[in-house]
């Protein structure tokens, strides 16, 4: 009887996690991706370098026991010395970025941000937490523009020509 109860608890938890992940994937495709793509298009017209990546679990192993779902945008501002070199070789964790992360255990969407770039400081870490039902295009745009404003403020003049 105890084993049956445990199995039922695991099944219920798994179904709730799957439901939450499905909501996140829907938000990612309907709101986050289009907002990030619009920024990418406009930024690249101005010779900035922008990359958008998504992640979905591809395997479960001892070394990677937790699956992750997220969407992340990396931006390199125009005028950086050696911008192609920096964007090609800098480890991703050191690139300026904004990430929307699906925390299915806590049932929230978190943002992770970095404004640290070549030759200048900034901040790196978790920034905001949102109830999934509150996430919409306006919220995505507000987070993106606040992050971009911080990124521009943090960029030191010595990074530019």
PDB file of C-alpha atoms in Angstrom:
ATOM      1  CA  UNK A   1       0.000   0.000   0.000  1.00  0.00           C
ATOM      2  CA  UNK A   2       2.810   2.445   0.848  1.00  0.00           C
ATOM      3  CA  UNK A   3       4.514   1.775  -2.499  1.00  0.00           C
ATOM      4  CA  UNK A   4       1.259   2.421  -4.351  1.00  0.00           C
ATOM      5  CA  UNK A   5       0.801   5.749  -2.536  1.00  0.00           C
ATOM      6  CA  UNK A   6       4.370   6.779  -3.373  1.00  0.00           C
ATOM      7  CA  UNK A   7       3.896   5.846  -7.035  1.00  0.00           C
ATOM      8  CA  UNK A   8       0.693   7.900  -7.142  1.00  0.00           C
ATOM      9  CA  UNK A   9       2.450  10.913  -5.571  1.00  0.00           C
ATOM     10  CA  UNK A  10       5.263  10.703  -8.118  1.00  0.00           C
ATOM     11  CA  UNK A  11       2.784  10.423 -10.995  1.00  0.00           C
ATOM     12  CA  UNK A  12       0.793  13.431  -9.742  1.00  0.00           C
ATOM     13  CA  UNK A  13       3.965  15.502  -9.278  1.00  0.00           C
ATOM     14  CA  UNK A  14       5.204  14.524 -12.745  1.00  0.00           C
ATOM     15  CA  UNK A  15       1.868  15.482 -14.350  1.00  0.00           C
ATOM     16  CA  UNK A  16       1.934  18.897 -12.645  1.00  0.00           C
ATOM     17  CA  UNK A  17       5.535  19.470 -13.761  1.00  0.00           C
ATOM     18  CA  UNK A  18       4.648  18.506 -17.333  1.00  0.00           C
ATOM     19  CA  UNK A  19       1.669  20.865 -17.289  1.00  0.00           C
ATOM     20  CA  UNK A  20       3.859  23.738 -16.036  1.00  0.00           C
ATOM     21  CA  UNK A  21       6.565  23.014 -18.617  1.00  0.00           C
ATOM     22  CA  UNK A  22       3.964  22.950 -21.379  1.00  0.00           C
ATOM     23  CA  UNK A  23       2.734  26.401 -20.266  1.00  0.00           C
ATOM     24  CA  UNK A  24       6.304  27.719 -20.275  1.00  0.00           C
ATOM     25  CA  UNK A  25       6.966  26.359 -23.769  1.00  0.00           C
ATOM     26  CA  UNK A  26       3.765  28.017 -24.969  1.00  0.00           C
ATOM     27  CA  UNK A  27       4.813  31.371 -23.439  1.00  0.00           C
ATOM     28  CA  UNK A  28       8.290  30.973 -24.888  1.00  0.00           C
ATOM     29  CA  UNK A  29       6.952  30.487 -28.412  1.00  0.00           C
ATOM     30  CA  UNK A  30       4.106  33.052 -28.240  1.00  0.00           C
ATOM     31  CA  UNK A  31       5.783  35.903 -26.346  1.00  0.00           C
ATOM     32  CA  UNK A  32       9.467  35.548 -25.529  1.00  0.00           C
ATOM     33  CA  UNK A  33      10.784  34.325 -28.884  1.00  0.00           C
ATOM     34  CA  UNK A  34       9.010  37.046 -30.925  1.00  0.00           C
ATOM     35  CA  UNK A  35      10.218  39.826 -28.577  1.00  0.00           C
ATOM     36  CA  UNK A  36      13.795  38.511 -28.631  1.00  0.00           C
ATOM     37  CA  UNK A  37      13.649  38.088 -32.430  1.00  0.00           C
ATOM     38  CA  UNK A  38      12.447  41.658 -32.921  1.00  0.00           C
ATOM     39  CA  UNK A  39      15.353  42.955 -30.826  1.00  0.00           C
ATOM     40  CA  UNK A  40      17.792  40.746 -32.743  1.00  0.00           C
ATOM     41  CA  UNK A  41      16.555  42.069 -36.074  1.00  0.00           C
ATOM     42  CA  UNK A  42      16.806  45.725 -35.029  1.00  0.00           C
ATOM     43  CA  UNK A  43      20.133  45.321 -33.212  1.00  0.00           C
ATOM     44  CA  UNK A  44      21.788  43.514 -36.122  1.00  0.00           C
ATOM     45  CA  UNK A  45      20.734  46.308 -38.496  1.00  0.00           C
ATOM     46  CA  UNK A  46      22.950  48.499 -36.294  1.00  0.00           C
ATOM     47  CA  UNK A  47      25.887  46.054 -36.509  1.00  0.00           C
ATOM     48  CA  UNK A  48      25.456  44.587 -33.003  1.00  0.00           C
ATOM     49  CA  UNK A  49      25.925  40.845 -32.500  1.00  0.00           C
ATOM     50  CA  UNK A  50      22.911  39.021 -31.059  1.00  0.00           C
ATOM     51  CA  UNK A  51      22.358  35.311 -30.439  1.00  0.00           C
ATOM     52  CA  UNK A  52      19.188  33.600 -29.200  1.00  0.00           C
ATOM     53  CA  UNK A  53      19.299  30.070 -27.800  1.00  0.00           C
ATOM     54  CA  UNK A  54      16.800  27.721 -26.251  1.00  0.00           C
ATOM     55  CA  UNK A  55      17.415  24.660 -24.146  1.00  0.00           C
ATOM     56  CA  UNK A  56      15.350  21.594 -23.550  1.00  0.00           C
ATOM     57  CA  UNK A  57      16.436  18.460 -21.757  1.00  0.00           C
ATOM     58  CA  UNK A  58      18.011  15.898 -24.002  1.00  0.00           C
ATOM     59  CA  UNK A  59      19.134  13.324 -21.465  1.00  0.00           C
ATOM     60  CA  UNK A  60      19.045  12.490 -17.810  1.00  0.00           C
ATOM     61  CA  UNK A  61      22.232  11.303 -16.188  1.00  0.00           C
ATOM     62  CA  UNK A  62      24.036  11.408 -12.866  1.00  0.00           C
ATOM     63  CA  UNK A  63      26.008  14.437 -14.050  1.00  0.00           C
ATOM     64  CA  UNK A  64      22.884  16.259 -15.303  1.00  0.00           C
ATOM     65  CA  UNK A  65      20.005  15.084 -13.122  1.00  0.00           C
ATOM     66  CA  UNK A  66      17.851  18.205 -13.524  1.00  0.00           C
ATOM     67  CA  UNK A  67      16.268  19.053 -16.841  1.00  0.00           C
ATOM     68  CA  UNK A  68      16.210  22.690 -17.854  1.00  0.00           C
ATOM     69  CA  UNK A  69      13.982  24.673 -20.149  1.00  0.00           C
ATOM     70  CA  UNK A  70      14.945  28.229 -20.972  1.00  0.00           C
ATOM     71  CA  UNK A  71      15.423  30.865 -23.631  1.00  0.00           C
ATOM     72  CA  UNK A  72      18.414  33.186 -23.556  1.00  0.00           C
ATOM     73  CA  UNK A  73      19.544  36.188 -25.582  1.00  0.00           C
ATOM     74  CA  UNK A  74      23.173  37.338 -25.812  1.00  0.00           C
ATOM     75  CA  UNK A  75      23.983  40.867 -27.001  1.00  0.00           C
ATOM     76  CA  UNK A  76      27.314  42.447 -27.946  1.00  0.00           C
ATOM     77  CA  UNK A  77      27.150  46.174 -28.443  1.00  0.00           C
ATOM     78  CA  UNK A  78      28.442  47.782 -31.647  1.00  0.00           C
ATOM     79  CA  UNK A  79      31.829  49.397 -31.378  1.00  0.00           C
ATOM     80  CA  UNK A  80      33.461  46.909 -29.025  1.00  0.00           C
ATOM     81  CA  UNK A  81      37.109  46.414 -29.865  1.00  0.00           C
ATOM     82  CA  UNK A  82      37.628  42.961 -31.373  1.00  0.00           C
ATOM     83  CA  UNK A  83      33.880  42.225 -31.190  1.00  0.00           C
ATOM     84  CA  UNK A  84      34.130  39.196 -33.483  1.00  0.00           C
ATOM     85  CA  UNK A  85      36.993  37.745 -31.466  1.00  0.00           C
ATOM     86  CA  UNK A  86      35.202  38.304 -28.157  1.00  0.00           C
ATOM     87  CA  UNK A  87      31.898  36.886 -29.370  1.00  0.00           C
ATOM     88  CA  UNK A  88      33.593  33.815 -30.828  1.00  0.00           C
ATOM     89  CA  UNK A  89      35.765  32.831 -27.884  1.00  0.00           C
ATOM     90  CA  UNK A  90      34.245  34.232 -24.693  1.00  0.00           C
ATOM     91  CA  UNK A  91      32.616  31.501 -22.599  1.00  0.00           C
ATOM     92  CA  UNK A  92      28.870  31.976 -22.642  1.00  0.00           C
ATOM     93  CA  UNK A  93      28.663  32.547 -18.895  1.00  0.00           C
ATOM     94  CA  UNK A  94      30.737  35.716 -19.393  1.00  0.00           C
ATOM     95  CA  UNK A  95      28.623  37.134 -22.175  1.00  0.00           C
ATOM     96  CA  UNK A  96      25.971  39.794 -21.483  1.00  0.00           C
ATOM     97  CA  UNK A  97      22.641  37.975 -21.462  1.00  0.00           C
ATOM     98  CA  UNK A  98      19.013  37.822 -20.367  1.00  0.00           C
ATOM     99  CA  UNK A  99      17.512  34.394 -19.722  1.00  0.00           C
ATOM    100  CA  UNK A 100      13.942  33.345 -18.945  1.00  0.00           C
ATOM    101  CA  UNK A 101      14.214  30.080 -17.013  1.00  0.00           C
ATOM    102  CA  UNK A 102      11.436  27.579 -16.310  1.00  0.00           C
ATOM    103  CA  UNK A 103      11.690  26.572 -12.630  1.00  0.00           C
ATOM    104  CA  UNK A 104       9.158  23.766 -12.664  1.00  0.00           C
ATOM    105  CA  UNK A 105       9.978  22.715  -9.106  1.00  0.00           C
ATOM    106  CA  UNK A 106       8.988  26.118  -7.670  1.00  0.00           C
ATOM    107  CA  UNK A 107       6.346  26.667 -10.400  1.00  0.00           C
ATOM    108  CA  UNK A 108       7.740  30.082 -11.373  1.00  0.00           C
ATOM    109  CA  UNK A 109       9.614  31.693 -14.241  1.00  0.00           C
ATOM    110  CA  UNK A 110      12.912  33.287 -13.221  1.00  0.00           C
ATOM    111  CA  UNK A 111      15.158  35.690 -15.071  1.00  0.00           C
ATOM    112  CA  UNK A 112      18.922  35.402 -15.002  1.00  0.00           C
ATOM    113  CA  UNK A 113      20.866  38.419 -16.213  1.00  0.00           C
ATOM    114  CA  UNK A 114      24.395  39.551 -16.842  1.00  0.00           C
ATOM    115  CA  UNK A 115      25.552  43.000 -17.826  1.00  0.00           C
ATOM    116  CA  UNK A 116      29.224  42.048 -17.485  1.00  0.00           C
ATOM    117  CA  UNK A 117      31.139  42.450 -20.719  1.00  0.00           C
ATOM    118  CA  UNK A 118      34.711  42.663 -21.957  1.00  0.00           C
ATOM    119  CA  UNK A 119      36.563  45.335 -20.007  1.00  0.00           C
ATOM    120  CA  UNK A 120      33.702  46.371 -17.725  1.00  0.00           C
ATOM    121  CA  UNK A 121      31.898  45.183 -14.648  1.00  0.00           C
ATOM    122  CA  UNK A 122      28.205  44.867 -14.037  1.00  0.00           C
ATOM    123  CA  UNK A 123      26.034  42.298 -12.362  1.00  0.00           C
ATOM    124  CA  UNK A 124      25.458  38.592 -12.869  1.00  0.00           C
ATOM    125  CA  UNK A 125      22.738  36.536 -11.239  1.00  0.00           C
ATOM    126  CA  UNK A 126      19.077  35.818 -10.713  1.00  0.00           C
ATOM    127  CA  UNK A 127      17.008  38.956 -11.059  1.00  0.00           C
ATOM    128  CA  UNK A 128      13.221  38.460 -11.118  1.00  0.00           C
ATOM    129  CA  UNK A 129      10.651  35.786 -10.310  1.00  0.00           C
ATOM    130  CA  UNK A 130       7.233  35.641 -11.976  1.00  0.00           C
ATOM    131  CA  UNK A 131       4.065  33.662 -11.591  1.00  0.00           C
ATOM    132  CA  UNK A 132       3.614  31.952 -14.951  1.00  0.00           C
ATOM    133  CA  UNK A 133       0.073  33.320 -15.292  1.00  0.00           C
ATOM    134  CA  UNK A 134       1.412  36.902 -15.126  1.00  0.00           C
ATOM    135  CA  UNK A 135       3.908  36.516 -17.985  1.00  0.00           C
ATOM    136  CA  UNK A 136       2.840  38.299 -21.170  1.00  0.00           C
ATOM    137  CA  UNK A 137       4.386  40.339 -23.978  1.00  0.00           C
ATOM    138  CA  UNK A 138       4.401  43.576 -21.958  1.00  0.00           C
ATOM    139  CA  UNK A 139       6.286  41.949 -19.094  1.00  0.00           C
ATOM    140  CA  UNK A 140       8.823  40.374 -21.472  1.00  0.00           C
ATOM    141  CA  UNK A 141       9.422  43.720 -23.201  1.00  0.00           C
ATOM    142  CA  UNK A 142       9.778  45.541 -19.865  1.00  0.00           C
ATOM    143  CA  UNK A 143      12.353  43.004 -18.597  1.00  0.00           C
ATOM    144  CA  UNK A 144      14.271  43.143 -21.874  1.00  0.00           C
ATOM    145  CA  UNK A 145      14.401  46.943 -22.043  1.00  0.00           C
ATOM    146  CA  UNK A 146      15.355  47.286 -18.362  1.00  0.00           C
ATOM    147  CA  UNK A 147      18.192  44.806 -18.937  1.00  0.00           C
ATOM    148  CA  UNK A 148      19.356  46.611 -22.096  1.00  0.00           C
ATOM    149  CA  UNK A 149      19.344  49.931 -20.256  1.00  0.00           C
ATOM    150  CA  UNK A 150      21.512  48.415 -17.497  1.00  0.00           C
ATOM    151  CA  UNK A 151      23.839  46.863 -20.065  1.00  0.00           C
ATOM    152  CA  UNK A 152      24.411  50.178 -21.828  1.00  0.00           C
ATOM    153  CA  UNK A 153      25.005  51.967 -18.494  1.00  0.00           C
ATOM    154  CA  UNK A 154      27.558  49.341 -17.413  1.00  0.00           C
ATOM    155  CA  UNK A 155      29.562  49.417 -20.650  1.00  0.00           C
ATOM    156  CA  UNK A 156      32.761  51.389 -20.081  1.00  0.00           C
ATOM    157  CA  UNK A 157      33.933  53.935 -22.641  1.00  0.00           C
ATOM    158  CA  UNK A 158      37.245  52.072 -22.849  1.00  0.00           C
ATOM    159  CA  UNK A 159      35.426  49.208 -24.588  1.00  0.00           C
ATOM    160  CA  UNK A 160      34.623  51.385 -27.563  1.00  0.00           C
ATOM    161  CA  UNK A 161      36.671  52.785 -30.417  1.00  0.00           C
TER     162      UNK A 161
END
